[in-house]
């Protein structure tokens, strides 16, 4: 019955959740492509995928969430680095908080459900005949990373009853989620600049205080709101390396 259910989920996604996909483009060792996902008529979720161009074995999934008025492509250098390390990265553009719409911050509490939907859609690609990712996804190892409102979205995935395949979470400059933490303990990493005026560091510390262990809070001295995620910033290499090391320790590539 589980096998039949999995097949039906794949068929349902192919019929209802996916629109036409943009052609894949190779960027050296990394391939990117866009899945036209949707979770209901008013919740389009175009999702950019980055993954290794040479796929062998199975690769864990990372769900990345942008902030208010953001887009996945703004974080391409960071997430492409994860893909080079062997991860499959899925980054949706959230329907009411991305750069191409009038931003409605009231929609943030709905985004964890969007993120969960995207994770399931990407996991289902492992069983879609002919897809480049078929047979190459480690569907039992998923991590979630997010910046600002995306950090809050990420933390919202770790509520009561969250799936066991969620192995790690990273909140960068985020706030506490609208739901309580719950379910099995999952390692969480919090990063926050101590001069952030958009999301003050005290908001990040409040989220950290509510999260169950194991957890770690990293203060980035002198940093404001996320400039340390840009490759031109002097703190970028250390920050990117710290995030990747955390992911590798808790959702490792086999």
Short mmCIF file of C-alpha atoms in Angstrom, two decimals:
data_model
loop_
_atom_site.label_atom_id
_atom_site.label_comp_id
_atom_site.label_asym_id
_atom_site.label_seq_id
_atom_site.Cartn_x
_atom_site.Cartn_y
_atom_site.Cartn_z
CA UNK A 1 0.00 0.00 0.00
CA UNK A 2 2.86 2.41 0.74
CA UNK A 3 4.31 1.77 -2.71
CA UNK A 4 0.95 2.42 -4.36
CA UNK A 5 0.55 5.61 -2.31
CA UNK A 6 3.97 6.83 -3.42
CA UNK A 7 3.12 6.21 -7.07
CA UNK A 8 -0.17 8.06 -6.72
CA UNK A 9 1.63 11.00 -5.12
CA UNK A 10 4.03 11.18 -8.07
CA UNK A 11 1.15 11.04 -10.54
CA UNK A 12 -0.75 13.74 -8.65
CA UNK A 13 2.28 16.01 -8.65
CA UNK A 14 2.80 15.50 -12.35
CA UNK A 15 -0.83 16.32 -13.10
CA UNK A 16 -1.50 19.12 -10.62
CA UNK A 17 1.66 20.40 -8.97
CA UNK A 18 3.99 20.86 -11.92
CA UNK A 19 3.68 23.18 -14.84
CA UNK A 20 6.16 23.33 -17.71
CA UNK A 21 9.72 23.34 -16.40
CA UNK A 22 12.32 25.72 -17.80
CA UNK A 23 15.23 24.00 -19.54
CA UNK A 24 18.11 23.07 -17.28
CA UNK A 25 21.24 25.19 -17.57
CA UNK A 26 24.72 23.99 -16.68
CA UNK A 27 26.99 26.31 -14.71
CA UNK A 28 30.23 24.34 -14.54
CA UNK A 29 29.78 21.55 -12.02
CA UNK A 30 26.24 22.70 -11.14
CA UNK A 31 22.96 22.44 -13.07
CA UNK A 32 20.01 24.72 -12.36
CA UNK A 33 16.41 24.51 -13.51
CA UNK A 34 13.00 25.84 -12.44
CA UNK A 35 9.99 23.74 -11.45
CA UNK A 36 6.66 25.51 -11.86
CA UNK A 37 4.98 24.24 -8.71
CA UNK A 38 1.71 25.49 -7.24
CA UNK A 39 -0.10 24.84 -3.98
CA UNK A 40 -3.55 26.06 -4.89
CA UNK A 41 -4.65 28.73 -7.35
CA UNK A 42 -3.29 31.64 -5.29
CA UNK A 43 -0.05 30.00 -4.18
CA UNK A 44 2.31 29.61 -7.15
CA UNK A 45 5.70 28.33 -6.02
CA UNK A 46 8.21 28.49 -8.88
CA UNK A 47 11.15 26.60 -7.43
CA UNK A 48 14.73 26.85 -8.59
CA UNK A 49 16.79 23.67 -8.29
CA UNK A 50 20.56 23.52 -8.13
CA UNK A 51 22.32 20.14 -8.19
CA UNK A 52 25.60 18.53 -9.29
CA UNK A 53 25.94 18.13 -13.04
CA UNK A 54 27.47 14.69 -12.54
CA UNK A 55 24.95 12.75 -10.46
CA UNK A 56 26.14 9.50 -8.91
CA UNK A 57 24.68 7.85 -5.86
CA UNK A 58 22.12 9.67 -3.74
CA UNK A 59 22.12 13.30 -2.65
CA UNK A 60 20.43 14.96 0.36
CA UNK A 61 17.98 17.82 -0.23
CA UNK A 62 18.25 21.38 1.09
CA UNK A 63 15.16 23.61 1.11
CA UNK A 64 16.21 27.28 0.98
CA UNK A 65 13.81 30.13 1.84
CA UNK A 66 14.39 33.75 0.82
CA UNK A 67 13.43 36.83 2.86
CA UNK A 68 10.84 39.56 2.32
CA UNK A 69 11.15 41.04 -1.15
CA UNK A 70 13.77 38.47 -2.10
CA UNK A 71 14.30 35.86 -4.80
CA UNK A 72 16.20 32.57 -4.84
CA UNK A 73 18.59 33.85 -7.51
CA UNK A 74 19.95 36.48 -5.13
CA UNK A 75 21.54 33.66 -3.15
CA UNK A 76 22.85 31.69 -6.14
CA UNK A 77 26.55 31.76 -5.13
CA UNK A 78 25.76 30.44 -1.66
CA UNK A 79 23.40 27.66 -2.73
CA UNK A 80 25.50 26.70 -5.76
CA UNK A 81 28.28 26.00 -3.27
CA UNK A 82 26.01 23.53 -1.51
CA UNK A 83 25.23 21.89 -4.85
CA UNK A 84 28.95 21.60 -5.62
CA UNK A 85 29.31 19.86 -2.26
CA UNK A 86 26.77 17.23 -3.38
CA UNK A 87 23.39 18.57 -2.26
CA UNK A 88 20.22 19.09 -4.27
CA UNK A 89 18.95 22.57 -3.38
CA UNK A 90 15.33 23.64 -3.86
CA UNK A 91 14.50 27.32 -3.44
CA UNK A 92 10.88 28.45 -3.94
CA UNK A 93 9.81 32.02 -4.63
CA UNK A 94 7.06 32.47 -2.06
CA UNK A 95 3.79 33.75 -3.56
CA UNK A 96 3.23 36.88 -1.46
CA UNK A 97 6.70 37.85 -0.25
CA UNK A 98 8.98 37.63 -3.31
CA UNK A 99 10.50 40.58 -5.21
CA UNK A 100 7.99 40.41 -8.07
CA UNK A 101 4.82 40.98 -6.04
CA UNK A 102 3.48 43.45 -3.52
CA UNK A 103 4.97 42.05 -0.33
CA UNK A 104 2.52 41.00 2.38
CA UNK A 105 4.38 40.11 5.56
CA UNK A 106 1.16 38.70 7.01
CA UNK A 107 1.67 35.70 4.72
CA UNK A 108 4.85 34.53 6.48
CA UNK A 109 2.98 32.12 8.83
CA UNK A 110 1.60 30.33 5.73
CA UNK A 111 5.04 29.77 4.23
CA UNK A 112 6.12 26.73 6.26
CA UNK A 113 3.27 24.82 4.60
CA UNK A 114 4.56 26.02 1.23
CA UNK A 115 8.06 24.88 2.14
CA UNK A 116 6.77 21.46 3.22
CA UNK A 117 4.87 21.14 -0.07
CA UNK A 118 7.99 21.94 -2.08
CA UNK A 119 10.03 19.40 -0.12
CA UNK A 120 7.48 16.68 -0.87
CA UNK A 121 7.38 17.64 -4.55
CA UNK A 122 11.17 17.44 -4.83
CA UNK A 123 11.33 14.16 -2.91
CA UNK A 124 8.77 12.76 -5.36
CA UNK A 125 11.14 13.44 -8.28
CA UNK A 126 13.19 10.48 -7.09
CA UNK A 127 10.47 8.23 -8.53
CA UNK A 128 9.65 10.15 -11.73
CA UNK A 129 10.91 8.18 -14.74
CA UNK A 130 13.17 10.20 -16.99
CA UNK A 131 13.82 13.02 -14.53
CA UNK A 132 17.49 13.84 -14.04
CA UNK A 133 17.08 13.38 -10.28
CA UNK A 134 15.27 10.03 -10.44
CA UNK A 135 17.10 7.50 -8.32
CA UNK A 136 19.58 10.11 -7.09
CA UNK A 137 17.79 11.72 -4.14
CA UNK A 138 18.43 10.77 -0.53
CA UNK A 139 14.81 11.37 0.47
CA UNK A 140 15.54 10.45 4.08
CA UNK A 141 17.91 13.40 4.55
CA UNK A 142 16.49 16.89 4.18
CA UNK A 143 17.80 20.13 5.68
CA UNK A 144 16.16 23.55 5.67
CA UNK A 145 17.92 26.91 5.54
CA UNK A 146 16.42 30.39 5.40
CA UNK A 147 17.30 34.07 5.59
CA UNK A 148 15.28 36.71 7.50
CA UNK A 149 11.57 35.90 6.93
CA UNK A 150 12.90 32.74 5.31
CA UNK A 151 14.66 31.92 8.57
CA UNK A 152 11.34 32.26 10.36
CA UNK A 153 9.77 30.05 7.68
CA UNK A 154 12.52 27.49 8.20
CA UNK A 155 11.96 27.34 11.95
CA UNK A 156 8.24 26.89 11.31
CA UNK A 157 8.98 23.52 9.72
CA UNK A 158 10.10 22.11 13.06
CA UNK A 159 6.77 22.06 14.84
CA UNK A 160 4.97 19.10 16.42
CA UNK A 161 4.79 16.09 14.14
CA UNK A 162 7.40 17.26 11.67
CA UNK A 163 8.71 14.54 9.33
CA UNK A 164 11.61 12.40 10.49
CA UNK A 165 13.49 13.13 7.26
CA UNK A 166 14.10 16.73 8.45
CA UNK A 167 17.64 16.40 9.79
CA UNK A 168 18.85 19.99 10.31
CA UNK A 169 17.74 23.61 10.21
CA UNK A 170 19.57 26.92 9.79
CA UNK A 171 17.95 30.28 10.59
CA UNK A 172 19.92 33.28 9.35
CA UNK A 173 18.73 36.60 10.79
CA UNK A 174 15.29 35.14 11.50
CA UNK A 175 12.59 35.48 14.16
CA UNK A 176 10.57 32.99 16.19
CA UNK A 177 7.98 31.07 14.15
CA UNK A 178 4.24 31.40 14.68
CA UNK A 179 4.01 27.76 15.78
CA UNK A 180 5.67 26.11 18.75
CA UNK A 181 8.66 23.86 18.29
CA UNK A 182 7.89 20.18 18.70
CA UNK A 183 8.51 16.67 17.52
CA UNK A 184 11.83 14.89 17.60
CA UNK A 185 14.91 16.96 18.40
CA UNK A 186 16.73 18.28 15.33
CA UNK A 187 20.02 20.23 15.34
CA UNK A 188 19.41 23.93 14.71
CA UNK A 189 21.93 26.62 13.86
CA UNK A 190 21.16 30.33 14.34
CA UNK A 191 23.32 33.06 12.78
CA UNK A 192 22.71 36.75 13.40
CA UNK A 193 24.56 40.03 13.00
CA UNK A 194 24.85 42.06 16.19
CA UNK A 195 24.15 45.34 14.33
CA UNK A 196 21.05 44.12 12.49
CA UNK A 197 18.40 46.87 12.49
CA UNK A 198 15.87 45.00 10.33
CA UNK A 199 15.60 41.96 12.59
CA UNK A 200 17.38 42.90 15.84
CA UNK A 201 19.60 40.23 17.29
CA UNK A 202 17.36 40.03 20.37
CA UNK A 203 14.61 38.63 18.09
CA UNK A 204 16.98 35.92 16.93
CA UNK A 205 17.95 35.15 20.51
CA UNK A 206 14.28 34.86 21.48
CA UNK A 207 13.78 32.26 18.76
CA UNK A 208 16.91 30.44 19.93
CA UNK A 209 15.70 30.44 23.54
CA UNK A 210 12.45 28.73 22.52
CA UNK A 211 14.10 26.05 20.39
CA UNK A 212 14.91 22.69 21.98
CA UNK A 213 18.50 21.40 21.97
CA UNK A 214 20.70 20.54 20.19
CA UNK A 215 21.18 24.11 19.01
CA UNK A 216 23.86 26.72 18.46
CA UNK A 217 23.73 30.52 18.24
CA UNK A 218 26.47 32.31 16.31
CA UNK A 219 26.85 36.08 16.58
CA UNK A 220 28.48 37.77 13.59
CA UNK A 221 30.26 40.85 15.00
CA UNK A 222 29.61 44.14 13.26
CA UNK A 223 27.19 42.59 10.77
CA UNK A 224 23.89 44.11 9.74
CA UNK A 225 21.11 42.35 7.85
CA UNK A 226 22.64 39.66 5.70
CA UNK A 227 25.47 41.42 3.87
CA UNK A 228 27.69 38.60 5.14
CA UNK A 229 25.90 36.27 2.68
CA UNK A 230 27.35 38.16 -0.30
CA UNK A 231 30.61 36.81 -1.74
CA UNK A 232 32.18 40.30 -1.78
CA UNK A 233 31.87 40.65 1.99
CA UNK A 234 34.94 39.70 3.99
CA UNK A 235 32.86 37.58 6.36
CA UNK A 236 31.30 35.54 3.56
CA UNK A 237 33.87 32.72 3.31
CA UNK A 238 33.75 31.95 7.03
CA UNK A 239 29.94 32.22 7.20
CA UNK A 240 29.40 30.05 4.12
CA UNK A 241 31.92 27.54 5.43
CA UNK A 242 30.24 27.39 8.84
CA UNK A 243 26.83 26.71 7.29
CA UNK A 244 28.18 24.02 4.98
CA UNK A 245 30.07 22.34 7.82
CA UNK A 246 26.87 22.26 9.90
CA UNK A 247 24.92 20.73 7.02
CA UNK A 248 27.64 18.18 6.34
CA UNK A 249 27.67 17.14 9.99
CA UNK A 250 23.91 16.69 10.29
CA UNK A 251 22.66 15.83 6.79
CA UNK A 252 25.82 14.43 5.21
CA UNK A 253 26.30 13.53 1.58
CA UNK A 254 26.82 9.76 1.41
#
